mmCIF file of C-alpha atoms in Angstrom:
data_model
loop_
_atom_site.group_PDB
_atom_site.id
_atom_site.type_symbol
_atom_site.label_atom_id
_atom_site.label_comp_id
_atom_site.label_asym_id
_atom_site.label_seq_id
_atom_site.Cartn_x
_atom_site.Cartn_y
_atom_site.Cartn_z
ATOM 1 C CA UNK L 23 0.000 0.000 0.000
ATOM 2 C CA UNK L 24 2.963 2.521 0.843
ATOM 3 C CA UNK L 25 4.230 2.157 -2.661
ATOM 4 C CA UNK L 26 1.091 3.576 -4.309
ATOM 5 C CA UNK L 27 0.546 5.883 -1.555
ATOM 6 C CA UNK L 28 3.618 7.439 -2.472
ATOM 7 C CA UNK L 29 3.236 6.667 -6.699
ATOM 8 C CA UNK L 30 -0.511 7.766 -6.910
ATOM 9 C CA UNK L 31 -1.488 9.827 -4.270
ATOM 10 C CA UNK L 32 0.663 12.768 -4.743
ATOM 11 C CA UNK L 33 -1.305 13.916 -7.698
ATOM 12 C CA UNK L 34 -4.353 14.114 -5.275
ATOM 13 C CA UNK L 35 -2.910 15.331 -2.022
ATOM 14 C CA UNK L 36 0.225 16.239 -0.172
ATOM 15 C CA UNK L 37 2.104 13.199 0.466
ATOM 16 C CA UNK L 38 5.945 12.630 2.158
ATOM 17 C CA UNK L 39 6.864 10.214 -0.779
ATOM 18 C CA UNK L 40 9.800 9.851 1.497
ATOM 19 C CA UNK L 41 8.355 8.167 4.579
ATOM 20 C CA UNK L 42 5.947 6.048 1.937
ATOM 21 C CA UNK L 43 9.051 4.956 0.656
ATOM 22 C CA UNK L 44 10.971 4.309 3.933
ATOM 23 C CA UNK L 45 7.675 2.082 5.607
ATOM 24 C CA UNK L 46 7.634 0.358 2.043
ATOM 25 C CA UNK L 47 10.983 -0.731 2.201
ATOM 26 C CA UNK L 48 10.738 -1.612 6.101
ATOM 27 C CA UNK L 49 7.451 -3.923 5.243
ATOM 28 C CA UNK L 50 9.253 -5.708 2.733
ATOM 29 C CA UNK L 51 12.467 -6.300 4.544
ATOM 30 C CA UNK L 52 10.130 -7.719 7.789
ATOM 31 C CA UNK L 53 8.015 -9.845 5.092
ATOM 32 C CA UNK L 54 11.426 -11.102 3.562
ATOM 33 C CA UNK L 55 12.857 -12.442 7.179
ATOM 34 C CA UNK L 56 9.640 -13.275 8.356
ATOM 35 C CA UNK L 57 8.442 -15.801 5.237
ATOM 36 C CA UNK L 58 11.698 -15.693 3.064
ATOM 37 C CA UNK L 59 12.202 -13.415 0.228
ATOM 38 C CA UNK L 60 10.704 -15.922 -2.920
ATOM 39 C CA UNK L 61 7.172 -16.696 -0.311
ATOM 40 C CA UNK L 62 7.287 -13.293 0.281
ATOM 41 C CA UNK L 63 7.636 -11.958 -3.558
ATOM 42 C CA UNK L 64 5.446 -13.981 -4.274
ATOM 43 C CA UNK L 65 2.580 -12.788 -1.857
ATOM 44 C CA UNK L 66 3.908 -8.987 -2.215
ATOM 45 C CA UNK L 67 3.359 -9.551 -6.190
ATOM 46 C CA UNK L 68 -0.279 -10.607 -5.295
ATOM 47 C CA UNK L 69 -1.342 -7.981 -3.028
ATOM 48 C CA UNK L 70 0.654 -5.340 -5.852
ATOM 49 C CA UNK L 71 -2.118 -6.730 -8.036
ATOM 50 C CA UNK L 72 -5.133 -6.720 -5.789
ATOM 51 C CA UNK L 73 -3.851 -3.359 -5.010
ATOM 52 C CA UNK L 74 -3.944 -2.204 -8.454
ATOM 53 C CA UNK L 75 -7.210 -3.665 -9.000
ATOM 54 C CA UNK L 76 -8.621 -1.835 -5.852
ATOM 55 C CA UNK L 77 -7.537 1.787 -7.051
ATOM 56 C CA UNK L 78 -8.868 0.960 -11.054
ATOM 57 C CA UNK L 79 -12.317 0.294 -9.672
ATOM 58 C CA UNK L 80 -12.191 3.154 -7.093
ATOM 59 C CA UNK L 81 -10.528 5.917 -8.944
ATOM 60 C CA UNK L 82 -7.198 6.581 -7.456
ATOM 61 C CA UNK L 83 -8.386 10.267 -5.839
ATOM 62 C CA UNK L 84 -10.887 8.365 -4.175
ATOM 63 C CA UNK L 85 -8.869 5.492 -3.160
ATOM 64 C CA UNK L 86 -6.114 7.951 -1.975
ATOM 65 C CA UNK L 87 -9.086 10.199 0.027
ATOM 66 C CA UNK L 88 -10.256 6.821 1.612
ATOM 67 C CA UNK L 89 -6.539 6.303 2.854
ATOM 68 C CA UNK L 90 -6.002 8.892 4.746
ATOM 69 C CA UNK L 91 -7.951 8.608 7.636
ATOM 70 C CA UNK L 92 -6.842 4.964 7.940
ATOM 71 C CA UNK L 93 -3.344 6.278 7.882
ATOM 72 C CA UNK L 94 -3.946 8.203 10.490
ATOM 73 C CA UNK L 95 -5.418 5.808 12.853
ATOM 74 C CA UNK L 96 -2.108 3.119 12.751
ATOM 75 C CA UNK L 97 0.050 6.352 13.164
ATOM 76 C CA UNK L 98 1.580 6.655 9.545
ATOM 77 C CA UNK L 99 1.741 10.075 9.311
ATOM 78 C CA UNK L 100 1.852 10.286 5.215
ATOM 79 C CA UNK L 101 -0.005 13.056 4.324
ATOM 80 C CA UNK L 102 0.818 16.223 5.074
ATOM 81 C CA UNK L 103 -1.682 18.622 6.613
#
């Protein structure tokens, strides 16, 4: 989710591509040690998709606009006030 929070979303709204990036990379390196890297590719290339799939059939301004409250709430400060 981080990835197209930080690819999509700052068309639609001010976003620290830097911190999307940064929790990105952290959530793949845990996924990597915690599964191993090819179980985890493989289940990171799957939610990518779904993903994908999920902001087509909402419209990416509304998918990002439906993000940011739930960014909120788990602490993620991403977009910028």
């Amino acid at each position: 989710m981080m990835f197209f929070l930080g690819e999509i979303c700052p068309a639609y709204a001010n976003v620290d591509r830097a911190l999307a990036k940064k929790l990105s990379l952290a959530f793949a390196e845990i996924g990597s040690n915690s599964v191993g890297s090819k179980k985890f590719s493989t289940i990171f290339k799957k939610e990518l998709d779904r993903r994908a799939n999920e902001i087509k059939a909402t419209g990416p301004q509304m998918w990002c606009n439906y993000q940011k409250p739930n960014m909120k709430e788990i602490g993620a400060n991403i977009f910028i006030d």
